[in-house]
Amino acid sequence: MKDAALSPQASWENFYVIVGSSAAALTGLQFVVIALIAESRAKSTHREIAAFGTPTIVHFCAVLLMSAILSAPWQVLSSAAFALGSCGAAGVVYALIVVMRTRRQTGYKPVLEDWLWHAVFPFIAYAALLVAAVILPRVPATALFVVGATALLLLFIGIHNAWDAVTHIAVEHLRPREPWNKS
């Protein structure tokens, strides 16, 4: 990669170190969320976890992967663009799979907020990543801002969804049972 082409990408290095590290740490915390679900009185099935828990891990890992891709010493921007485009395309397909999984599960009836945070926002993020990858070789400064915004959006989606799962468990499944209620 020429020095001029490297300069815009290199100036994002600290951003991706911070965002990638955050994604990695939050991935570990999501395992704690899953452990809480397993220990709660909730009768979650694999379908609910596939619809609501697994996507959170995927989003955190996508941020980690995007950070690694843009921190790698690519010889040409088109190679980084291909890697990011593959990630974006896979994410779009995965977002559609999550919609199907969410519709198939029967343990929880999603509300509008769930559809937004678990389906719509991730789809938008991965579609934006795909678009950014396409324009990266021609307009690197703009594309890198879109990729950065996408990384933050996916990170915030994961944080929201993990928090939503923990609070749902705390409110719905971990509250003490009334002594007269045998269920």
Short mmCIF file of C-alpha atoms in Angstrom, two decimals, residues 93-177:
data_model
loop_
_atom_site.label_atom_id
_atom_site.label_comp_id
_atom_site.label_asym_id
_atom_site.label_seq_id
_atom_site.Cartn_x
_atom_site.Cartn_y
_atom_site.Cartn_z
CA VAL A 93 -27.32 -12.86 5.79
CA TYR A 94 -26.94 -13.57 9.52
CA ALA A 95 -29.31 -10.70 10.40
CA LEU A 96 -31.95 -12.31 8.18
CA ILE A 97 -31.33 -15.69 9.84
CA VAL A 98 -31.84 -14.03 13.25
CA VAL A 99 -35.23 -12.74 12.07
CA MET A 100 -36.25 -16.27 11.09
CA ARG A 101 -35.00 -17.68 14.42
CA THR A 102 -36.83 -14.97 16.35
CA ARG A 103 -40.08 -15.74 14.55
CA ARG A 104 -39.70 -19.51 15.18
CA GLN A 105 -39.00 -19.36 18.90
CA THR A 106 -42.04 -19.50 21.19
CA GLY A 107 -40.62 -18.79 24.64
CA TYR A 108 -40.78 -15.00 24.37
CA LYS A 109 -42.97 -12.65 22.34
CA PRO A 110 -40.70 -9.89 20.96
CA VAL A 111 -41.93 -6.30 21.18
CA LEU A 112 -41.00 -3.44 18.84
CA GLU A 113 -37.84 -2.62 20.82
CA ASP A 114 -36.66 -6.24 20.45
CA TRP A 115 -37.21 -6.18 16.69
CA LEU A 116 -35.31 -2.92 16.40
CA TRP A 117 -32.28 -3.96 18.48
CA HIS A 118 -32.11 -7.62 17.45
CA ALA A 119 -33.05 -7.36 13.77
CA VAL A 120 -33.32 -3.89 12.23
CA PHE A 121 -30.24 -2.15 13.70
CA PRO A 122 -27.89 -5.12 13.07
CA PHE A 123 -29.15 -5.40 9.48
CA ILE A 124 -28.50 -1.67 8.95
CA ALA A 125 -25.03 -1.98 10.51
CA TYR A 126 -23.96 -4.91 8.34
CA ALA A 127 -25.45 -3.32 5.19
CA ALA A 128 -23.51 -0.12 5.97
CA LEU A 129 -20.34 -2.19 6.39
CA LEU A 130 -20.92 -3.77 3.00
CA VAL A 131 -21.42 -0.36 1.37
CA ALA A 132 -18.33 1.02 3.13
CA ALA A 133 -16.29 -1.90 1.82
CA VAL A 134 -17.40 -1.19 -1.73
CA ILE A 135 -16.37 2.47 -1.54
CA LEU A 136 -13.20 1.95 0.56
CA PRO A 137 -10.72 1.79 -2.35
CA ARG A 138 -12.18 4.94 -3.99
CA VAL A 139 -13.13 7.09 -0.99
CA PRO A 140 -11.12 5.77 1.99
CA ALA A 141 -11.73 8.66 4.39
CA THR A 142 -15.53 8.41 4.10
CA ALA A 143 -15.52 4.62 4.11
CA LEU A 144 -13.38 4.47 7.25
CA PHE A 145 -15.82 6.75 9.07
CA VAL A 146 -18.70 4.48 8.03
CA VAL A 147 -16.79 1.40 9.20
CA GLY A 148 -16.00 3.13 12.50
CA ALA A 149 -19.65 4.09 12.99
CA THR A 150 -20.67 0.54 12.14
CA ALA A 151 -18.25 -0.88 14.69
CA LEU A 152 -19.65 1.42 17.38
CA LEU A 153 -23.23 0.63 16.39
CA LEU A 154 -22.61 -3.12 16.64
CA LEU A 155 -20.84 -2.62 19.96
CA PHE A 156 -23.78 -0.59 21.32
CA ILE A 157 -26.26 -3.15 19.95
CA GLY A 158 -24.40 -5.88 21.80
CA ILE A 159 -24.27 -3.86 25.02
CA HIS A 160 -27.98 -3.07 24.81
CA ASN A 161 -28.96 -6.65 24.06
CA ALA A 162 -26.78 -8.11 26.83
CA TRP A 163 -28.22 -5.58 29.31
CA ASP A 164 -31.73 -6.35 28.10
CA ALA A 165 -31.18 -10.08 28.66
CA VAL A 166 -29.78 -9.57 32.17
CA THR A 167 -32.57 -7.23 33.24
CA HIS A 168 -35.19 -9.57 31.77
CA ILE A 169 -33.75 -12.41 33.83
CA ALA A 170 -33.56 -10.27 36.96
CA VAL A 171 -37.11 -8.97 36.67
CA GLU A 172 -38.89 -12.03 35.31
CA HIS A 173 -37.02 -15.05 36.61
CA LEU A 174 -34.90 -14.27 39.64
CA ARG A 175 -37.44 -12.50 41.81
CA PRO A 176 -38.37 -14.47 44.91
CA ARG A 177 -41.49 -16.54 44.67
#
